[in-house]
């Protein structure tokens, strides 16, 4: 499990203590030592795309930590008020400035070690020109044999790309749900 991260009550600002609440709960929660507010912590969604132009895939070189300088598929944390697909499209625009049409859900990966669920959609680029935002050093297209496997930022990116090329070889794209321990 990820390390506890809450120190102060979001309601009154007092210190919290991690303990099992008295309401029949079975997990330790951040409970305010003054107003007793219970702060629940749940997994976050990371949403992104596999953007494709002809037989090439778009990758972005990260200009932010963690993994500065490593290559990634465009992805980021889902925002309140948007759907997973909208979030994936927004992140793709922010990080690459690409023009594209969203496709089907491709991978769903639970990453319990960091308390995250990552979802990637396929996306069809409608132009090979990009305008990366400040979070990206460079956005470019890669043929399969050019993919910098040793320079990818995250295992979820590697697993998604591996499945993308496997599915493309057999000529049929599925939705892949699996866990990353
Ligand atoms: Zn409080």
PDB file of C-alpha atoms and ligand atoms in Angstrom:
ATOM      1  CA  UNK A   1       0.000   0.000   0.000  1.00  0.00           C
ATOM      2  CA  UNK A   2       1.157   3.556  -0.648  1.00  0.00           C
ATOM      3  CA  UNK A   3       2.456   5.407   2.412  1.00  0.00           C
ATOM      4  CA  UNK A   4      -0.068   7.573   4.288  1.00  0.00           C
ATOM      5  CA  UNK A   5       0.090  11.133   2.986  1.00  0.00           C
ATOM      6  CA  UNK A   6      -2.401  13.221   4.961  1.00  0.00           C
ATOM      7  CA  UNK A   7      -1.047  15.267   7.879  1.00  0.00           C
ATOM      8  CA  UNK A   8      -3.642  17.944   8.431  1.00  0.00           C
ATOM      9  CA  UNK A   9      -7.416  17.950   8.513  1.00  0.00           C
ATOM     10  CA  UNK A  10      -8.929  19.343   5.310  1.00  0.00           C
ATOM     11  CA  UNK A  11     -11.807  20.763   7.349  1.00  0.00           C
ATOM     12  CA  UNK A  12     -10.176  22.459  10.341  1.00  0.00           C
ATOM     13  CA  UNK A  13      -6.423  22.220   9.710  1.00  0.00           C
ATOM     14  CA  UNK A  14      -5.621  20.289  12.904  1.00  0.00           C
ATOM     15  CA  UNK A  15      -3.307  17.305  12.980  1.00  0.00           C
ATOM     16  CA  UNK A  16      -4.697  13.933  11.920  1.00  0.00           C
ATOM     17  CA  UNK A  17      -3.859  10.536  13.386  1.00  0.00           C
ATOM     18  CA  UNK A  18      -4.005   7.295  11.446  1.00  0.00           C
ATOM     19  CA  UNK A  19      -6.347   4.886  13.236  1.00  0.00           C
ATOM     20  CA  UNK A  20      -9.273   2.589  12.527  1.00  0.00           C
ATOM     21  CA  UNK A  21     -12.449   4.663  12.938  1.00  0.00           C
ATOM     22  CA  UNK A  22     -15.018   3.462  15.497  1.00  0.00           C
ATOM     23  CA  UNK A  23     -17.770   2.987  12.902  1.00  0.00           C
ATOM     24  CA  UNK A  24     -17.072  -0.631  11.974  1.00  0.00           C
ATOM     25  CA  UNK A  25     -14.357   0.246   9.473  1.00  0.00           C
ATOM     26  CA  UNK A  26     -11.465  -2.208   9.160  1.00  0.00           C
ATOM     27  CA  UNK A  27      -8.719   0.036   7.776  1.00  0.00           C
ATOM     28  CA  UNK A  28      -6.659   2.791   9.275  1.00  0.00           C
ATOM     29  CA  UNK A  29      -7.787   6.230   8.114  1.00  0.00           C
ATOM     30  CA  UNK A  30      -6.532   9.753   8.673  1.00  0.00           C
ATOM     31  CA  UNK A  31      -8.867  10.913  11.463  1.00  0.00           C
ATOM     32  CA  UNK A  32      -8.777  14.506  12.673  1.00  0.00           C
ATOM     33  CA  UNK A  33      -7.680  14.678  16.315  1.00  0.00           C
ATOM     34  CA  UNK A  34      -9.958  17.687  16.897  1.00  0.00           C
ATOM     35  CA  UNK A  35     -13.108  17.554  14.726  1.00  0.00           C
ATOM     36  CA  UNK A  36     -12.944  13.753  14.121  1.00  0.00           C
ATOM     37  CA  UNK A  37     -13.444  14.111  10.348  1.00  0.00           C
ATOM     38  CA  UNK A  38     -12.396  10.909   8.587  1.00  0.00           C
ATOM     39  CA  UNK A  39     -10.325  11.464   5.419  1.00  0.00           C
ATOM     40  CA  UNK A  40     -10.748   8.552   3.034  1.00  0.00           C
ATOM     41  CA  UNK A  41      -7.962   7.880   0.534  1.00  0.00           C
ATOM     42  CA  UNK A  42      -8.777   5.936  -2.607  1.00  0.00           C
ATOM     43  CA  UNK A  43      -6.951   5.052  -5.816  1.00  0.00           C
ATOM     44  CA  UNK A  44      -6.473   7.714  -8.479  1.00  0.00           C
ATOM     45  CA  UNK A  45      -7.126   7.210 -12.177  1.00  0.00           C
ATOM     46  CA  UNK A  46      -4.412   7.888 -14.731  1.00  0.00           C
ATOM     47  CA  UNK A  47      -5.842   8.216 -18.250  1.00  0.00           C
ATOM     48  CA  UNK A  48      -4.036   8.346 -21.570  1.00  0.00           C
ATOM     49  CA  UNK A  49      -3.915   7.299 -25.198  1.00  0.00           C
ATOM     50  CA  UNK A  50      -1.974   5.234 -27.707  1.00  0.00           C
ATOM     51  CA  UNK A  51      -1.951   7.776 -30.575  1.00  0.00           C
ATOM     52  CA  UNK A  52      -1.221   6.196 -33.950  1.00  0.00           C
ATOM     53  CA  UNK A  53      -0.300   7.670 -37.352  1.00  0.00           C
ATOM     54  CA  UNK A  54      -0.177   5.002 -40.083  1.00  0.00           C
ATOM     55  CA  UNK A  55       2.198   2.380 -38.602  1.00  0.00           C
ATOM     56  CA  UNK A  56       3.795   4.734 -36.087  1.00  0.00           C
ATOM     57  CA  UNK A  57       3.027   5.511 -32.444  1.00  0.00           C
ATOM     58  CA  UNK A  58       3.347   8.924 -30.832  1.00  0.00           C
ATOM     59  CA  UNK A  59       5.526   9.153 -27.729  1.00  0.00           C
ATOM     60  CA  UNK A  60       6.318  12.219 -25.616  1.00  0.00           C
ATOM     61  CA  UNK A  61       9.629  12.917 -23.891  1.00  0.00           C
ATOM     62  CA  UNK A  62       8.859  14.072 -20.358  1.00  0.00           C
ATOM     63  CA  UNK A  63       9.862  17.555 -19.225  1.00  0.00           C
ATOM     64  CA  UNK A  64       8.584  16.890 -15.691  1.00  0.00           C
ATOM     65  CA  UNK A  65       9.499  14.683 -12.763  1.00  0.00           C
ATOM     66  CA  UNK A  66       9.256  11.847 -12.103  1.00  0.00           C
ATOM     67  CA  UNK A  67      11.192  10.259 -14.962  1.00  0.00           C
ATOM     68  CA  UNK A  68      12.314  13.500 -16.574  1.00  0.00           C
ATOM     69  CA  UNK A  69      13.725  12.872 -20.062  1.00  0.00           C
ATOM     70  CA  UNK A  70      12.068   9.449 -20.415  1.00  0.00           C
ATOM     71  CA  UNK A  71       9.526   8.628 -23.113  1.00  0.00           C
ATOM     72  CA  UNK A  72       5.874   8.066 -22.372  1.00  0.00           C
ATOM     73  CA  UNK A  73       2.491   7.754 -23.970  1.00  0.00           C
ATOM     74  CA  UNK A  74       0.480  10.907 -23.266  1.00  0.00           C
ATOM     75  CA  UNK A  75      -1.344  10.377 -19.948  1.00  0.00           C
ATOM     76  CA  UNK A  76      -2.076  12.020 -16.640  1.00  0.00           C
ATOM     77  CA  UNK A  77      -4.419  12.203 -13.679  1.00  0.00           C
ATOM     78  CA  UNK A  78      -8.112  12.316 -14.428  1.00  0.00           C
ATOM     79  CA  UNK A  79      -9.830  15.538 -13.282  1.00  0.00           C
ATOM     80  CA  UNK A  80     -13.145  15.846 -11.467  1.00  0.00           C
ATOM     81  CA  UNK A  81     -16.064  16.412 -13.825  1.00  0.00           C
ATOM     82  CA  UNK A  82     -14.653  14.605 -16.830  1.00  0.00           C
ATOM     83  CA  UNK A  83     -15.043  11.065 -18.166  1.00  0.00           C
ATOM     84  CA  UNK A  84     -12.068   8.740 -18.562  1.00  0.00           C
ATOM     85  CA  UNK A  85     -12.180   9.261 -22.322  1.00  0.00           C
ATOM     86  CA  UNK A  86     -12.359  13.063 -21.986  1.00  0.00           C
ATOM     87  CA  UNK A  87      -9.438  13.019 -19.564  1.00  0.00           C
ATOM     88  CA  UNK A  88      -7.355  10.869 -21.910  1.00  0.00           C
ATOM     89  CA  UNK A  89      -8.084  13.251 -24.796  1.00  0.00           C
ATOM     90  CA  UNK A  90      -7.260  16.323 -22.669  1.00  0.00           C
ATOM     91  CA  UNK A  91      -3.939  14.881 -21.536  1.00  0.00           C
ATOM     92  CA  UNK A  92      -3.057  13.981 -25.119  1.00  0.00           C
ATOM     93  CA  UNK A  93      -3.742  17.543 -26.280  1.00  0.00           C
ATOM     94  CA  UNK A  94      -1.859  19.077 -23.339  1.00  0.00           C
ATOM     95  CA  UNK A  95       1.228  16.928 -23.762  1.00  0.00           C
ATOM     96  CA  UNK A  96       1.486  16.685 -27.543  1.00  0.00           C
ATOM     97  CA  UNK A  97      -0.802  19.230 -29.197  1.00  0.00           C
ATOM     98  CA  UNK A  98      -1.857  16.396 -31.514  1.00  0.00           C
ATOM     99  CA  UNK A  99      -5.062  16.257 -33.535  1.00  0.00           C
ATOM    100  CA  UNK A 100      -6.787  12.892 -33.307  1.00  0.00           C
ATOM    101  CA  UNK A 101      -9.984  10.897 -33.018  1.00  0.00           C
ATOM    102  CA  UNK A 102     -10.524   8.864 -29.888  1.00  0.00           C
ATOM    103  CA  UNK A 103     -10.866   5.098 -30.278  1.00  0.00           C
ATOM    104  CA  UNK A 104     -11.747   2.185 -28.024  1.00  0.00           C
ATOM    105  CA  UNK A 105     -10.530   1.484 -24.501  1.00  0.00           C
ATOM    106  CA  UNK A 106      -7.342  -0.552 -24.841  1.00  0.00           C
ATOM    107  CA  UNK A 107      -5.728  -1.257 -21.442  1.00  0.00           C
ATOM    108  CA  UNK A 108      -6.977  -1.133 -17.840  1.00  0.00           C
ATOM    109  CA  UNK A 109      -4.205  -1.721 -15.318  1.00  0.00           C
ATOM    110  CA  UNK A 110      -4.470  -1.788 -11.537  1.00  0.00           C
ATOM    111  CA  UNK A 111      -1.256  -0.647  -9.867  1.00  0.00           C
ATOM    112  CA  UNK A 112      -1.979  -1.285  -6.167  1.00  0.00           C
ATOM    113  CA  UNK A 113       1.578  -0.481  -5.062  1.00  0.00           C
ATOM    114  CA  UNK A 114       0.974   3.177  -5.834  1.00  0.00           C
ATOM    115  CA  UNK A 115      -2.820   3.169  -5.453  1.00  0.00           C
ATOM    116  CA  UNK A 116      -3.607   3.911  -9.101  1.00  0.00           C
ATOM    117  CA  UNK A 117      -5.646   2.578 -12.004  1.00  0.00           C
ATOM    118  CA  UNK A 118      -4.292   3.377 -15.477  1.00  0.00           C
ATOM    119  CA  UNK A 119      -6.563   3.414 -18.522  1.00  0.00           C
ATOM    120  CA  UNK A 120      -5.354   3.863 -22.107  1.00  0.00           C
ATOM    121  CA  UNK A 121      -7.532   4.433 -25.172  1.00  0.00           C
ATOM    122  CA  UNK A 122      -6.457   3.951 -28.739  1.00  0.00           C
ATOM    123  CA  UNK A 123      -6.459   7.185 -30.743  1.00  0.00           C
ATOM    124  CA  UNK A 124      -6.149   7.824 -34.460  1.00  0.00           C
ATOM    125  CA  UNK A 125      -4.015  10.845 -35.337  1.00  0.00           C
ATOM    126  CA  UNK A 126      -5.444  13.006 -38.109  1.00  0.00           C
ATOM    127  CA  UNK A 127      -2.175  14.872 -38.677  1.00  0.00           C
ATOM    128  CA  UNK A 128       1.507  14.023 -38.069  1.00  0.00           C
ATOM    129  CA  UNK A 129       2.209  17.495 -36.684  1.00  0.00           C
ATOM    130  CA  UNK A 130       2.456  18.204 -32.963  1.00  0.00           C
ATOM    131  CA  UNK A 131       2.708  21.192 -30.651  1.00  0.00           C
ATOM    132  CA  UNK A 132       3.889  19.837 -27.302  1.00  0.00           C
ATOM    133  CA  UNK A 133       3.073  21.728 -24.123  1.00  0.00           C
ATOM    134  CA  UNK A 134       5.467  22.619 -21.332  1.00  0.00           C
ATOM    135  CA  UNK A 135       5.361  19.114 -19.825  1.00  0.00           C
ATOM    136  CA  UNK A 136       6.927  17.648 -22.966  1.00  0.00           C
ATOM    137  CA  UNK A 137      10.460  18.143 -24.343  1.00  0.00           C
ATOM    138  CA  UNK A 138       9.694  16.464 -27.646  1.00  0.00           C
ATOM    139  CA  UNK A 139       6.787  14.629 -29.292  1.00  0.00           C
ATOM    140  CA  UNK A 140       7.568  12.284 -32.173  1.00  0.00           C
ATOM    141  CA  UNK A 141       6.398   9.213 -34.020  1.00  0.00           C
ATOM    142  CA  UNK A 142       8.102   5.840 -33.655  1.00  0.00           C
ATOM    143  CA  UNK A 143       7.985   2.714 -35.780  1.00  0.00           C
ATOM    144  CA  UNK A 144       7.835  -0.448 -33.670  1.00  0.00           C
ATOM    145  CA  UNK A 145      11.533  -1.178 -34.176  1.00  0.00           C
ATOM    146  CA  UNK A 146      12.411   2.356 -33.057  1.00  0.00           C
ATOM    147  CA  UNK A 147      10.573   2.261 -29.715  1.00  0.00           C
ATOM    148  CA  UNK A 148      13.071   3.176 -26.958  1.00  0.00           C
ATOM    149  CA  UNK A 149      12.068   0.249 -24.704  1.00  0.00           C
ATOM    150  CA  UNK A 150      14.876   0.952 -22.230  1.00  0.00           C
ATOM    151  CA  UNK A 151      13.995   4.640 -22.033  1.00  0.00           C
ATOM    152  CA  UNK A 152      10.268   4.367 -21.297  1.00  0.00           C
ATOM    153  CA  UNK A 153       9.068   6.238 -18.221  1.00  0.00           C
ATOM    154  CA  UNK A 154       6.635   3.705 -16.750  1.00  0.00           C
ATOM    155  CA  UNK A 155       5.896   0.000 -16.791  1.00  0.00           C
ATOM    156  CA  UNK A 156       2.248   0.718 -17.658  1.00  0.00           C
ATOM    157  CA  UNK A 157       3.483   2.402 -20.848  1.00  0.00           C
ATOM    158  CA  UNK A 158       5.687  -0.565 -21.738  1.00  0.00           C
ATOM    159  CA  UNK A 159       2.899  -3.083 -21.066  1.00  0.00           C
ATOM    160  CA  UNK A 160       0.424  -1.063 -23.127  1.00  0.00           C
ATOM    161  CA  UNK A 161       2.821  -0.690 -26.068  1.00  0.00           C
ATOM    162  CA  UNK A 162       3.701  -4.416 -25.986  1.00  0.00           C
ATOM    163  CA  UNK A 163       0.030  -5.336 -26.196  1.00  0.00           C
ATOM    164  CA  UNK A 164      -0.587  -2.771 -28.899  1.00  0.00           C
ATOM    165  CA  UNK A 165       2.060  -4.277 -31.197  1.00  0.00           C
ATOM    166  CA  UNK A 166       0.956  -7.856 -30.360  1.00  0.00           C
ATOM    167  CA  UNK A 167      -2.637  -7.042 -31.244  1.00  0.00           C
ATOM    168  CA  UNK A 168      -1.600  -5.219 -34.410  1.00  0.00           C
ATOM    169  CA  UNK A 169       0.414  -8.245 -35.566  1.00  0.00           C
ATOM    170  CA  UNK A 170      -2.580 -10.551 -35.168  1.00  0.00           C
ATOM    171  CA  UNK A 171      -4.853  -7.970 -36.793  1.00  0.00           C
ATOM    172  CA  UNK A 172      -7.343  -7.579 -33.947  1.00  0.00           C
ATOM    173  CA  UNK A 173      -7.462  -5.161 -31.022  1.00  0.00           C
ATOM    174  CA  UNK A 174      -8.947  -6.249 -27.700  1.00  0.00           C
ATOM    175  CA  UNK A 175      -9.394  -4.464 -24.396  1.00  0.00           C
ATOM    176  CA  UNK A 176      -6.787  -5.782 -21.952  1.00  0.00           C
ATOM    177  CA  UNK A 177      -7.417  -5.672 -18.204  1.00  0.00           C
ATOM    178  CA  UNK A 178      -4.584  -6.816 -15.946  1.00  0.00           C
ATOM    179  CA  UNK A 179      -2.668  -6.006 -12.783  1.00  0.00           C
ATOM    180  CA  UNK A 180       0.816  -4.626 -12.301  1.00  0.00           C
ATOM    181  CA  UNK A 181       2.157  -5.902  -8.975  1.00  0.00           C
TER     182      UNK A 181
HETATM  183 ZN1  LIG B   1     -10.550  18.645  11.800  1.00  0.00          ZN
END
